[in-house]
Amino acid sequence: GLIGLLIIIPPFYYWSSAIYLHRIYTGDDIFDSFRNVRLGMRGNFWWTWVIMFVTLFAIGIVAVVFAIPALIIGAIVGITIASGGDSSSMIALISVITALVTFLSSVLYAYYYCMVSFHYFSLKEQKEGLGLMQRIEEICKSKDDISQLHY
């Protein structure tokens, strides 16, 4: 049960995110996007699994590190309230720290989407043979072709 979920969830995260990336990039409908992302992952399941597992694990660890100060402050306020002390000055601090932790955790997901984008375009380049190498070859055209460029 748990091992099956551990195997299925990281590639599913990639698949569900890459579908929308594919739709934005190509303009295909949702069903073509499902099919194309699945075809792109074919033969690369374990590589996708490793990339997504490491990415999600790193995001989880960093999110926990961000949450530790909020947990400590929350515990201090809870102990203060339980012992009958005044915690009104700590409420503002808790609000600021919680907002900061929430913001930083949201920023972490930008890293996740960068990794999904990088992996998507890497798989796309492997399958279709288009991408960075083609652009490098275009740059290396002869001087005659370069002189015809208009800026």
C-alpha positions as a LaTeX table, in Angstrom:
\begin{tabular}{lrrr}
\hline
Residue & $x$ (\AA) & $y$ (\AA) & $z$ (\AA) \\
\hline
Gly1 & 0.00 & 0.00 & 0.00 \\
Leu2 & 2.43 & 2.67 & 1.22 \\
Ile3 & 5.24 & 1.54 & $-1.07$ \\
Gly4 & 2.85 & 1.61 & $-4.03$ \\
Leu5 & 1.88 & 5.18 & $-3.20$ \\
Leu6 & 5.53 & 6.12 & $-2.80$ \\
Ile7 & 6.19 & 4.78 & $-6.30$ \\
Ile8 & 3.12 & 6.35 & $-7.95$ \\
Ile9 & 2.86 & 9.80 & $-6.32$ \\
Pro10 & 6.10 & 11.53 & $-7.49$ \\
Pro11 & 5.55 & 10.80 & $-11.21$ \\
Phe12 & 1.86 & 11.66 & $-10.83$ \\
Tyr13 & 2.85 & 15.08 & $-9.45$ \\
Tyr14 & 5.05 & 15.59 & $-12.49$ \\
Trp15 & 2.40 & 14.34 & $-14.88$ \\
Ser16 & $-0.36$ & 16.55 & $-13.47$ \\
Ser17 & 1.87 & 19.64 & $-13.55$ \\
Ala18 & 3.42 & 18.93 & $-16.95$ \\
Ile19 & $-0.01$ & 18.61 & $-18.54$ \\
Tyr20 & $-0.70$ & 22.27 & $-17.91$ \\
Leu21 & 2.80 & 23.23 & $-19.02$ \\
His22 & 2.23 & 21.31 & $-22.25$ \\
Arg23 & $-1.14$ & 22.99 & $-22.80$ \\
Ile24 & 0.40 & 26.43 & $-22.36$ \\
Tyr25 & 3.40 & 25.65 & $-24.58$ \\
Thr26 & 1.57 & 23.94 & $-27.47$ \\
Gly27 & $-2.04$ & 25.08 & $-27.16$ \\
Asp28 & $-3.26$ & 21.46 & $-27.34$ \\
Asp29 & $-6.49$ & 20.45 & $-25.65$ \\
Ile30 & $-6.45$ & 18.59 & $-22.34$ \\
Phe31 & $-6.69$ & 15.09 & $-23.86$ \\
Asp32 & $-3.80$ & 15.67 & $-26.28$ \\
Ser33 & $-1.81$ & 17.06 & $-23.37$ \\
Phe34 & $-2.50$ & 13.92 & $-21.31$ \\
Arg35 & $-1.38$ & 11.76 & $-24.19$ \\
Asn36 & 1.73 & 13.76 & $-25.10$ \\
Val37 & 3.01 & 14.02 & $-21.53$ \\
Arg38 & 2.42 & 10.29 & $-21.02$ \\
Leu39 & 4.28 & 9.53 & $-24.24$ \\
Gly40 & 7.10 & 11.80 & $-23.15$ \\
Met41 & 7.42 & 9.91 & $-19.88$ \\
Arg42 & 7.45 & 6.53 & $-21.64$ \\
Gly43 & 10.83 & 4.94 & $-21.04$ \\
Asn44 & 11.72 & 7.60 & $-18.47$ \\
Phe45 & 9.47 & 6.62 & $-15.57$ \\
Trp46 & 12.26 & 5.93 & $-13.09$ \\
Trp47 & 14.26 & 9.01 & $-14.08$ \\
Thr48 & 11.09 & 11.08 & $-13.60$ \\
Trp49 & 10.51 & 9.32 & $-10.28$ \\
Val50 & 14.02 & 10.15 & $-9.02$ \\
Ile51 & 13.81 & 13.81 & $-10.06$ \\
Met52 & 10.37 & 14.35 & $-8.55$ \\
Phe53 & 11.13 & 12.36 & $-5.37$ \\
Val54 & 14.30 & 14.33 & $-4.69$ \\
Thr55 & 12.58 & 17.62 & $-5.51$ \\
Leu56 & 9.54 & 16.93 & $-3.32$ \\
Phe57 & 11.72 & 15.56 & $-0.50$ \\
Ala58 & 13.95 & 18.66 & $-0.57$ \\
Ile59 & 10.93 & 20.98 & $-0.60$ \\
Gly60 & 9.43 & 19.07 & 2.34 \\
Ile61 & 12.64 & 19.30 & 4.38 \\
Val62 & 13.04 & 23.01 & 3.74 \\
Ala63 & 9.35 & 23.64 & 4.50 \\
Val64 & 9.76 & 21.85 & 7.84 \\
Val65 & 12.83 & 23.97 & 8.61 \\
Phe66 & 10.79 & 27.10 & 7.82 \\
Ala67 & 7.98 & 25.90 & 10.10 \\
Ile68 & 10.16 & 25.19 & 13.16 \\
Pro69 & 10.24 & 28.82 & 14.42 \\
Ala70 & 6.45 & 29.05 & 14.12 \\
Leu71 & 6.06 & 25.81 & 16.07 \\
Ile72 & 8.40 & 27.04 & 18.82 \\
Ile73 & 6.59 & 30.38 & 19.16 \\
Gly74 & 3.22 & 28.59 & 19.12 \\
Ala75 & 4.39 & 26.25 & 21.90 \\
Ile76 & 5.62 & 29.18 & 23.99 \\
Val77 & 2.30 & 31.00 & 23.58 \\
Gly78 & 0.39 & 27.81 & 24.41 \\
Ile79 & 2.41 & 27.29 & 27.59 \\
Thr80 & 1.96 & 30.96 & 28.52 \\
Ile81 & $-1.82$ & 30.77 & 28.05 \\
Ala82 & $-2.02$ & 27.46 & 29.94 \\
Ser83 & $-0.15$ & 28.93 & 32.90 \\
Gly84 & $-2.48$ & 31.93 & 33.03 \\
Gly85 & $-0.03$ & 34.48 & 31.59 \\
Asp86 & $-0.71$ & 37.33 & 29.18 \\
Ser87 & $-0.08$ & 36.33 & 25.59 \\
Ser88 & $-1.47$ & 39.40 & 23.82 \\
Ser89 & 2.01 & 40.64 & 22.86 \\
Met90 & 2.88 & 37.28 & 21.33 \\
Ile91 & $-0.17$ & 37.13 & 19.04 \\
Ala92 & 1.31 & 39.73 & 16.67 \\
Leu93 & 4.60 & 37.84 & 16.59 \\
Ile94 & 2.81 & 34.59 & 15.78 \\
Ser95 & 0.89 & 36.31 & 12.97 \\
Val96 & 4.06 & 37.75 & 11.41 \\
Ile97 & 6.00 & 34.48 & 11.68 \\
Thr98 & 3.09 & 32.45 & 10.28 \\
Ala99 & 2.73 & 34.84 & 7.34 \\
Leu100 & 6.48 & 34.65 & 6.68 \\
Val101 & 6.51 & 30.84 & 6.85 \\
Thr102 & 3.53 & 30.66 & 4.51 \\
Phe103 & 5.21 & 33.02 & 2.04 \\
Leu104 & 8.50 & 31.10 & 2.09 \\
Ser105 & 6.70 & 27.78 & 1.66 \\
Ser106 & 4.87 & 29.20 & $-1.35$ \\
Val107 & 8.16 & 30.37 & $-2.85$ \\
Leu108 & 9.46 & 26.80 & $-2.56$ \\
Tyr109 & 6.86 & 25.64 & $-5.04$ \\
Ala110 & 8.40 & 27.92 & $-7.67$ \\
Tyr111 & 11.44 & 25.63 & $-7.41$ \\
Tyr112 & 9.14 & 22.63 & $-7.96$ \\
Tyr113 & 7.64 & 24.14 & $-11.11$ \\
Cys114 & 11.12 & 25.03 & $-12.38$ \\
Met115 & 12.14 & 21.38 & $-11.97$ \\
Val116 & 8.96 & 20.19 & $-13.73$ \\
Ser117 & 9.63 & 22.61 & $-16.60$ \\
Phe118 & 13.25 & 21.60 & $-16.89$ \\
His119 & 12.38 & 17.89 & $-16.93$ \\
Tyr120 & 9.49 & 18.40 & $-19.37$ \\
Phe121 & 11.66 & 20.23 & $-21.90$ \\
Ser122 & 14.48 & 17.73 & $-21.38$ \\
Leu123 & 12.15 & 14.84 & $-22.19$ \\
Lys124 & 10.68 & 16.78 & $-25.11$ \\
Glu125 & 14.14 & 17.39 & $-26.53$ \\
Gln126 & 15.07 & 13.71 & $-26.11$ \\
Lys127 & 11.89 & 12.51 & $-27.84$ \\
Glu128 & 11.67 & 15.08 & $-30.64$ \\
Gly129 & 15.32 & 16.00 & $-31.05$ \\
Leu130 & 14.47 & 19.70 & $-31.01$ \\
Gly131 & 15.72 & 22.24 & $-28.59$ \\
Leu132 & 18.96 & 23.73 & $-27.45$ \\
Met133 & 21.24 & 21.93 & $-29.90$ \\
Gln134 & 19.14 & 23.12 & $-32.84$ \\
Arg135 & 19.35 & 26.70 & $-31.61$ \\
Ile136 & 23.11 & 26.43 & $-31.13$ \\
Glu137 & 23.41 & 25.21 & $-34.73$ \\
Glu138 & 21.33 & 28.16 & $-35.92$ \\
Ile139 & 23.69 & 30.53 & $-34.14$ \\
Cys140 & 26.69 & 28.88 & $-35.84$ \\
Lys141 & 25.47 & 29.55 & $-39.38$ \\
Ser142 & 27.84 & 31.02 & $-41.93$ \\
Lys143 & 28.69 & 34.71 & $-42.03$ \\
Asp144 & 26.57 & 35.15 & $-45.15$ \\
Asp145 & 23.46 & 34.15 & $-43.26$ \\
Ile146 & 24.34 & 36.46 & $-40.38$ \\
Ser147 & 24.79 & 39.47 & $-42.67$ \\
Gln148 & 21.19 & 39.05 & $-43.85$ \\
Leu149 & 19.74 & 39.41 & $-40.36$ \\
His150 & 17.74 & 42.58 & $-39.72$ \\
Tyr151 & 17.55 & 44.10 & $-36.28$ \\
\hline
\end{tabular}
